[in-house]
Amino acid sequence: MPFTLPALPFDPATLAPFCSAETFQYHHGKHHNTYVTKLNEAIAANPAYAELNLESVIRKSHQEGVKAIYNNAAQHFNHSFFWDSLSAEHSQGE
């Protein structure tokens, strides 16, 4: 199962001035996308991972010491988690 770059769960322009839309384009569209691409390439060379979900890929590759898969899978997970943690809604200091 090839992994895909998830869409951002918000309009990148709504987080300015905290972070510009251009910064999101770079970090999501290029940086995170590279982790997904390299993960899929590494899994294509290691078919034992092909049918696993992301969390299982991370666990198995860590246990087996397959760094090319582990590093890219873990970064894909971390970035996806980060995007989902952001919100355009502003706190009022509660």
C-alpha positions in Angstrom: 0.0 0.0 0.0 1.7 3.2 -1.0 1.5 6.0 1.5 0.2 9.4 0.4 0.9 13.0 1.5 -2.2 14.1 3.5 -3.8 17.3 2.6 -3.4 20.1 5.1 -6.5 20.3 7.4 -6.5 24.1 7.1 -5.9 26.8 4.6 -2.2 27.7 5.0 -2.8 31.4 4.6 -5.0 31.4 7.8 -2.0 30.8 10.1 -0.2 34.1 9.2 1.6 35.8 10.8 2.6 32.7 12.8 3.6 30.9 9.7 3.3 32.0 6.0 1.6 30.1 3.3 4.9 29.9 1.5 6.5 28.2 4.6 3.7 25.6 4.6 4.2 25.0 0.9 7.9 24.3 1.5 7.5 22.2 4.6 4.4 20.3 3.5 4.6 20.2 -0.2 8.3 19.6 -0.5 9.8 18.4 2.8 7.0 16.1 4.1 6.3 14.9 0.5 9.9 13.8 0.3 9.5 11.6 3.4 6.5 10.0 1.8 8.2 9.4 -1.5 11.3 7.9 0.1 9.2 5.8 2.4 7.3 4.3 -0.6 10.6 3.7 -2.5 12.1 1.9 0.5 9.0 -0.2 1.0 9.0 -1.2 -2.7 12.5 -2.6 -2.1 11.3 -4.4 1.1 7.9 -6.0 0.3 7.5 -7.4 3.8 6.3 -3.9 4.7 3.9 -3.5 1.8 0.6 -4.4 3.5 1.3 -2.8 6.9 -0.3 0.4 8.2 2.0 3.3 9.1 2.3 2.5 12.8 3.1 -1.1 12.1 5.7 -0.1 9.6 7.4 2.2 12.2 7.3 -0.5 14.8 8.6 -3.3 12.6 11.3 -1.3 10.9 12.5 0.0 14.3 12.7 -3.6 15.7 14.5 -4.9 12.6 16.8 -1.9 12.3 15.7 -0.9 8.8 16.7 2.7 9.1 15.6 3.9 5.6 12.1 2.8 6.3 12.0 3.7 10.0 13.3 7.2 9.5 11.0 8.1 6.6 7.9 6.4 8.2 8.5 8.1 11.6 9.0 11.5 9.9 5.8 11.0 7.9 3.9 10.2 11.1 5.5 13.2 13.0 4.6 15.7 10.2 1.1 14.3 9.8 0.5 14.6 13.5 1.9 18.1 13.6 -0.4 19.4 10.8 -3.4 17.9 12.6 -2.2 19.7 15.8 -2.4 23.2 14.2 -5.5 25.4 14.1 -6.3 28.7 12.6 -8.5 29.5 15.7 -6.8 31.8 18.1 -6.8 31.2 21.9 -7.9 34.0 24.2 -5.3 33.0 26.8 -7.6 30.6 28.6 
